[in-house]
Amino acid sequence: MKSAIILFAALSAASALPVSREPSSRSIRATYVATIEKVPAGVGRLEVWVPLPTDTEFQRVRNLKVDSPYPGSVRREREHGNSYLYLSAMQPRAGRLEIRVSFDAERGEVVRPALTLGSRREPRPQDLSRYLQPNRLVTLSPRVRDLARRITWGKTTVEGKAHAIYTWLVNTMLYDKTAPGWGMGDTERACDVQKGNCTDFHSLFISLARAEGIPSRFVIGFPLKKDPAGTIPGYHCWA
């Protein structure tokens, strides 16, 4: 994805206020562009997958429009319910391919009173079990489990363990996009070289949290600025 152009229709920035207040929200109008710089000549079939914004508990998407030189279809993956554009073109034209997606969205602030210190816990949804399992890159190898135990030693609460993992991570990992293999979200590589981008940071955090029985998941999106208009050069991810 090349860039995102964001026009904010309203602005209500989140701040560290008591959780008893009403959550803030903001409305945006956004256009983002997916680009393939050079489609090779002679390609028999080209397939493209472009992520699309999705309605959630805290987000409502309207007026979604796709501008593409080839027809496509909007699909939804089964496990997480994320929407995406699927495009398939036979004998595509060589050269630059650009797909533009525009939409309006209202985004609400996520406030979870039950996560504040000393409050009662929310019931755990049954489907959180998937966020305790390893996958191909976000591993739960013996050394990951051992590292998680050492980092959280003496911590008895979920909040205490999560904060210990966070503190260790920011004091150990180096944000660096020069070493080969960065940006893949490979937990084992992150343990080896202790550097990478946000994807690598969060994959390691997720592995360590899951090793301690804390459900954790990977979320990706645009980091909205406070400015009323501007360009966001790329994505950001969170755990």
mmCIF file of C-alpha atoms in Angstrom:
data_model
loop_
_atom_site.group_PDB
_atom_site.id
_atom_site.type_symbol
_atom_site.label_atom_id
_atom_site.label_comp_id
_atom_site.label_asym_id
_atom_site.label_seq_id
_atom_site.Cartn_x
_atom_site.Cartn_y
_atom_site.Cartn_z
ATOM 1 C CA MET A 1 0.000 0.000 0.000
ATOM 2 C CA LYS A 2 1.491 3.288 -1.098
ATOM 3 C CA SER A 3 -0.195 5.991 0.972
ATOM 4 C CA ALA A 4 -3.406 7.203 2.512
ATOM 5 C CA ILE A 5 -4.920 10.659 2.154
ATOM 6 C CA ILE A 6 -7.130 11.486 5.118
ATOM 7 C CA LEU A 7 -9.590 14.360 5.422
ATOM 8 C CA PHE A 8 -11.004 14.730 8.934
ATOM 9 C CA ALA A 9 -14.562 16.043 9.000
ATOM 10 C CA ALA A 10 -14.552 16.303 12.777
ATOM 11 C CA LEU A 11 -11.906 15.974 15.418
ATOM 12 C CA SER A 12 -12.214 14.838 19.003
ATOM 13 C CA ALA A 13 -8.873 13.531 20.166
ATOM 14 C CA ALA A 14 -8.639 10.862 22.833
ATOM 15 C CA SER A 15 -7.069 11.855 26.116
ATOM 16 C CA ALA A 16 -6.312 10.299 29.471
ATOM 17 C CA LEU A 17 -9.537 11.254 31.206
ATOM 18 C CA PRO A 18 -11.527 9.186 33.713
ATOM 19 C CA VAL A 19 -13.300 6.227 32.146
ATOM 20 C CA SER A 20 -16.677 7.419 33.476
ATOM 21 C CA ARG A 21 -16.870 10.086 30.767
ATOM 22 C CA GLU A 22 -18.505 9.506 27.393
ATOM 23 C CA PRO A 23 -16.065 8.058 24.825
ATOM 24 C CA SER A 24 -15.018 10.538 22.149
ATOM 25 C CA SER A 25 -15.354 9.930 18.418
ATOM 26 C CA ARG A 26 -14.261 11.423 15.135
ATOM 27 C CA SER A 27 -15.499 11.283 11.558
ATOM 28 C CA ILE A 28 -13.094 10.942 8.658
ATOM 29 C CA ARG A 29 -13.115 10.861 4.887
ATOM 30 C CA ALA A 30 -10.240 8.803 3.565
ATOM 31 C CA THR A 31 -8.690 7.688 0.306
ATOM 32 C CA TYR A 32 -5.934 5.130 0.193
ATOM 33 C CA VAL A 33 -4.008 3.785 -2.753
ATOM 34 C CA ALA A 34 -2.671 0.284 -3.405
ATOM 35 C CA THR A 35 0.047 0.306 -6.064
ATOM 36 C CA ILE A 36 1.958 -2.305 -8.019
ATOM 37 C CA GLU A 37 4.749 -0.274 -9.561
ATOM 38 C CA LYS A 38 5.638 -2.619 -12.424
ATOM 39 C CA VAL A 39 3.384 -5.407 -13.648
ATOM 40 C CA PRO A 40 5.708 -7.494 -15.859
ATOM 41 C CA ALA A 41 4.902 -7.929 -19.529
ATOM 42 C CA GLY A 42 3.465 -11.283 -20.527
ATOM 43 C CA VAL A 43 1.726 -12.093 -17.243
ATOM 44 C CA GLY A 44 -1.030 -14.621 -17.881
ATOM 45 C CA ARG A 45 -3.077 -13.909 -14.763
ATOM 46 C CA LEU A 46 -2.794 -11.249 -12.089
ATOM 47 C CA GLU A 47 -4.454 -11.601 -8.675
ATOM 48 C CA VAL A 48 -4.647 -8.752 -6.159
ATOM 49 C CA TRP A 49 -6.014 -8.658 -2.611
ATOM 50 C CA VAL A 50 -6.677 -5.235 -1.054
ATOM 51 C CA PRO A 51 -7.871 -4.913 2.584
ATOM 52 C CA LEU A 52 -11.053 -2.898 3.087
ATOM 53 C CA PRO A 53 -12.330 -1.093 6.202
ATOM 54 C CA THR A 54 -14.901 -3.076 8.154
ATOM 55 C CA ASP A 55 -17.729 -2.193 10.525
ATOM 56 C CA THR A 56 -16.908 -3.066 14.134
ATOM 57 C CA GLU A 57 -18.243 -2.270 17.586
ATOM 58 C CA PHE A 58 -16.283 0.997 17.495
ATOM 59 C CA GLN A 59 -16.261 1.814 13.768
ATOM 60 C CA ARG A 60 -18.907 2.492 11.119
ATOM 61 C CA VAL A 61 -17.948 2.646 7.436
ATOM 62 C CA ARG A 62 -20.074 4.321 4.767
ATOM 63 C CA ASN A 63 -19.823 5.341 1.086
ATOM 64 C CA LEU A 64 -17.133 2.812 0.244
ATOM 65 C CA LYS A 65 -15.927 3.250 -3.341
ATOM 66 C CA VAL A 66 -13.278 1.343 -5.299
ATOM 67 C CA ASP A 67 -11.609 2.772 -8.404
ATOM 68 C CA SER A 68 -9.767 0.025 -10.308
ATOM 69 C CA PRO A 69 -8.876 -0.607 -13.969
ATOM 70 C CA TYR A 70 -10.133 -4.181 -13.579
ATOM 71 C CA PRO A 71 -13.390 -5.463 -12.073
ATOM 72 C CA GLY A 72 -13.228 -7.077 -8.666
ATOM 73 C CA SER A 73 -15.434 -8.399 -5.891
ATOM 74 C CA VAL A 74 -15.715 -7.614 -2.183
ATOM 75 C CA ARG A 75 -15.202 -10.700 -0.049
ATOM 76 C CA ARG A 76 -15.045 -11.535 3.645
ATOM 77 C CA GLU A 77 -12.644 -14.006 5.231
ATOM 78 C CA ARG A 78 -14.218 -16.494 7.581
ATOM 79 C CA GLU A 79 -12.056 -16.559 10.683
ATOM 80 C CA HIS A 80 -11.986 -12.875 11.668
ATOM 81 C CA GLY A 81 -14.678 -11.388 9.399
ATOM 82 C CA ASN A 82 -12.341 -8.937 7.650
ATOM 83 C CA SER A 83 -13.401 -7.567 4.258
ATOM 84 C CA TYR A 84 -11.134 -7.338 1.231
ATOM 85 C CA LEU A 85 -11.247 -6.609 -2.480
ATOM 86 C CA TYR A 86 -10.285 -9.516 -4.719
ATOM 87 C CA LEU A 87 -9.242 -8.711 -8.261
ATOM 88 C CA SER A 88 -8.294 -11.184 -10.989
ATOM 89 C CA ALA A 89 -7.184 -10.045 -14.457
ATOM 90 C CA MET A 90 -6.167 -12.176 -17.435
ATOM 91 C CA GLN A 91 -3.300 -10.828 -19.572
ATOM 92 C CA PRO A 92 -3.084 -7.563 -17.598
ATOM 93 C CA ARG A 93 -1.420 -4.527 -19.087
ATOM 94 C CA ALA A 94 2.252 -4.163 -18.238
ATOM 95 C CA GLY A 95 3.354 -1.228 -16.115
ATOM 96 C CA ARG A 96 1.932 0.562 -13.110
ATOM 97 C CA LEU A 97 -1.316 -0.649 -11.510
ATOM 98 C CA GLU A 98 -3.141 1.631 -9.085
ATOM 99 C CA ILE A 99 -6.268 0.836 -7.074
ATOM 100 C CA ARG A 100 -7.921 3.616 -5.062
ATOM 101 C CA VAL A 101 -10.308 3.025 -2.171
ATOM 102 C CA SER A 102 -12.299 5.868 -0.616
ATOM 103 C CA PHE A 103 -14.747 5.817 2.278
ATOM 104 C CA ASP A 104 -16.333 7.759 5.125
ATOM 105 C CA ALA A 105 -16.010 6.396 8.639
ATOM 106 C CA GLU A 106 -16.957 7.256 12.181
ATOM 107 C CA ARG A 107 -14.442 5.943 14.667
ATOM 108 C CA GLY A 108 -15.206 5.711 18.371
ATOM 109 C CA GLU A 109 -12.682 5.723 21.178
ATOM 110 C CA VAL A 110 -12.187 2.307 22.767
ATOM 111 C CA VAL A 111 -12.793 2.567 26.510
ATOM 112 C CA ARG A 112 -12.681 -0.602 28.593
ATOM 113 C CA PRO A 113 -13.461 0.218 32.243
ATOM 114 C CA ALA A 114 -12.943 -3.421 33.216
ATOM 115 C CA LEU A 115 -9.295 -3.184 32.198
ATOM 116 C CA THR A 116 -8.501 -0.414 34.679
ATOM 117 C CA LEU A 117 -6.638 -1.323 37.833
ATOM 118 C CA GLY A 118 -8.846 -2.595 40.630
ATOM 119 C CA SER A 119 -12.008 -3.045 38.543
ATOM 120 C CA ARG A 120 -13.863 -6.298 38.056
ATOM 121 C CA ARG A 121 -12.970 -8.317 34.993
ATOM 122 C CA GLU A 122 -15.231 -8.657 31.992
ATOM 123 C CA PRO A 123 -16.257 -12.229 31.198
ATOM 124 C CA ARG A 124 -13.896 -13.836 28.698
ATOM 125 C CA PRO A 125 -15.613 -14.579 25.355
ATOM 126 C CA GLN A 126 -15.192 -18.161 24.271
ATOM 127 C CA ASP A 127 -13.684 -17.190 20.932
ATOM 128 C CA LEU A 128 -10.625 -15.665 22.637
ATOM 129 C CA SER A 129 -9.073 -19.124 22.735
ATOM 130 C CA ARG A 130 -7.818 -18.592 19.179
ATOM 131 C CA TYR A 131 -5.664 -15.725 20.486
ATOM 132 C CA LEU A 132 -3.796 -18.115 22.770
ATOM 133 C CA GLN A 133 -2.610 -20.385 19.969
ATOM 134 C CA PRO A 134 0.656 -20.163 17.995
ATOM 135 C CA ASN A 135 0.862 -19.856 14.237
ATOM 136 C CA ARG A 136 3.607 -20.192 11.646
ATOM 137 C CA LEU A 137 5.463 -17.001 12.624
ATOM 138 C CA VAL A 138 3.997 -16.094 16.025
ATOM 139 C CA THR A 139 5.463 -19.078 17.819
ATOM 140 C CA LEU A 140 5.278 -20.560 21.308
ATOM 141 C CA SER A 141 8.590 -22.382 21.205
ATOM 142 C CA PRO A 142 10.367 -23.553 24.387
ATOM 143 C CA ARG A 143 12.666 -20.521 24.378
ATOM 144 C CA VAL A 144 9.695 -18.142 23.981
ATOM 145 C CA ARG A 145 7.933 -19.773 26.941
ATOM 146 C CA ASP A 146 11.122 -19.658 29.014
ATOM 147 C CA LEU A 147 11.690 -15.996 28.131
ATOM 148 C CA ALA A 148 8.090 -15.150 29.057
ATOM 149 C CA ARG A 149 8.488 -16.864 32.447
ATOM 150 C CA ARG A 150 11.672 -14.942 33.198
ATOM 151 C CA ILE A 151 10.207 -11.591 32.140
ATOM 152 C CA THR A 152 7.051 -12.018 34.241
ATOM 153 C CA TRP A 153 8.703 -13.658 37.265
ATOM 154 C CA GLY A 154 6.977 -12.529 40.453
ATOM 155 C CA LYS A 155 3.993 -10.979 38.642
ATOM 156 C CA THR A 156 0.658 -12.503 39.628
ATOM 157 C CA THR A 157 -1.899 -10.438 37.693
ATOM 158 C CA VAL A 158 -2.649 -10.136 33.996
ATOM 159 C CA GLU A 159 -1.955 -6.396 34.150
ATOM 160 C CA GLY A 160 1.364 -6.946 35.911
ATOM 161 C CA LYS A 161 2.529 -9.571 33.434
ATOM 162 C CA ALA A 162 1.443 -7.545 30.397
ATOM 163 C CA HIS A 163 3.223 -4.445 31.687
ATOM 164 C CA ALA A 164 6.384 -6.446 32.409
ATOM 165 C CA ILE A 165 6.399 -7.794 28.847
ATOM 166 C CA TYR A 166 5.830 -4.302 27.447
ATOM 167 C CA THR A 167 8.627 -2.796 29.536
ATOM 168 C CA TRP A 168 11.074 -5.538 28.585
ATOM 169 C CA LEU A 169 10.167 -5.173 24.904
ATOM 170 C CA VAL A 170 10.682 -1.407 24.641
ATOM 171 C CA ASN A 171 13.959 -1.664 26.571
ATOM 172 C CA THR A 172 15.276 -4.563 24.474
ATOM 173 C CA MET A 173 14.020 -4.305 20.891
ATOM 174 C CA LEU A 174 15.482 -1.726 18.503
ATOM 175 C CA TYR A 175 13.342 -0.148 15.781
ATOM 176 C CA ASP A 176 15.488 -0.925 12.747
ATOM 177 C CA LYS A 177 14.546 -1.597 9.124
ATOM 178 C CA THR A 178 18.031 -2.348 7.805
ATOM 179 C CA ALA A 179 18.646 -5.920 9.002
ATOM 180 C CA PRO A 180 17.348 -8.538 6.515
ATOM 181 C CA GLY A 181 14.011 -10.127 7.405
ATOM 182 C CA TRP A 182 12.396 -7.129 9.099
ATOM 183 C CA GLY A 183 8.641 -6.589 8.817
ATOM 184 C CA MET A 184 7.663 -10.268 8.599
ATOM 185 C CA GLY A 185 6.391 -10.569 12.172
ATOM 186 C CA ASP A 186 8.691 -13.520 12.852
ATOM 187 C CA THR A 187 8.942 -14.089 16.598
ATOM 188 C CA GLU A 188 12.010 -16.332 16.386
ATOM 189 C CA ARG A 189 13.896 -13.777 14.270
ATOM 190 C CA ALA A 190 12.953 -11.046 16.758
ATOM 191 C CA CYS A 191 14.419 -13.162 19.560
ATOM 192 C CA ASP A 192 17.606 -13.672 17.549
ATOM 193 C CA VAL A 193 18.348 -10.123 16.363
ATOM 194 C CA GLN A 194 16.170 -8.043 18.755
ATOM 195 C CA LYS A 195 15.354 -5.480 16.083
ATOM 196 C CA GLY A 196 12.704 -4.806 13.435
ATOM 197 C CA ASN A 197 9.649 -2.655 12.751
ATOM 198 C CA CYS A 198 6.281 -2.434 14.503
ATOM 199 C CA THR A 199 5.164 -5.782 13.061
ATOM 200 C CA ASP A 200 8.169 -7.511 14.605
ATOM 201 C CA PHE A 201 7.710 -5.749 17.956
ATOM 202 C CA HIS A 202 4.084 -6.783 18.222
ATOM 203 C CA SER A 203 4.571 -10.347 17.046
ATOM 204 C CA LEU A 204 7.103 -10.886 19.821
ATOM 205 C CA PHE A 205 4.798 -9.195 22.348
ATOM 206 C CA ILE A 206 1.905 -11.427 21.258
ATOM 207 C CA SER A 207 3.998 -14.594 21.563
ATOM 208 C CA LEU A 208 5.207 -13.659 25.054
ATOM 209 C CA ALA A 209 1.701 -12.734 26.208
ATOM 210 C CA ARG A 210 0.162 -15.920 24.836
ATOM 211 C CA ALA A 211 2.900 -17.935 26.517
ATOM 212 C CA GLU A 212 1.624 -16.512 29.827
ATOM 213 C CA GLY A 213 -2.004 -17.306 29.002
ATOM 214 C CA ILE A 214 -2.939 -13.741 28.012
ATOM 215 C CA PRO A 215 -5.079 -13.647 24.831
ATOM 216 C CA SER A 216 -3.410 -11.292 22.359
ATOM 217 C CA ARG A 217 -4.031 -10.405 18.731
ATOM 218 C CA PHE A 218 -2.518 -8.401 15.907
ATOM 219 C CA VAL A 219 -4.387 -5.325 14.602
ATOM 220 C CA ILE A 220 -3.356 -3.216 11.625
ATOM 221 C CA GLY A 221 -4.643 0.141 10.390
ATOM 222 C CA PHE A 222 -3.889 3.815 9.829
ATOM 223 C CA PRO A 223 -2.442 5.935 12.671
ATOM 224 C CA LEU A 224 -4.707 8.996 12.465
ATOM 225 C CA LYS A 225 -3.162 12.355 13.201
ATOM 226 C CA LYS A 226 -4.724 15.274 15.062
ATOM 227 C CA ASP A 227 -4.446 17.552 12.020
ATOM 228 C CA PRO A 228 -7.719 18.319 10.183
ATOM 229 C CA ALA A 229 -6.210 17.045 6.897
ATOM 230 C CA GLY A 230 -3.051 15.378 5.719
ATOM 231 C CA THR A 231 -1.310 12.348 4.256
ATOM 232 C CA ILE A 232 -0.436 9.188 6.156
ATOM 233 C CA PRO A 233 2.558 7.533 4.481
ATOM 234 C CA GLY A 234 1.768 3.986 5.564
ATOM 235 C CA TYR A 235 0.196 1.549 7.977
ATOM 236 C CA HIS A 236 0.785 0.952 11.668
ATOM 237 C CA CYS A 237 0.047 -2.090 13.770
ATOM 238 C CA TRP A 238 -0.899 -2.723 17.366
ATOM 239 C CA ALA A 239 -1.145 -5.670 19.745
#
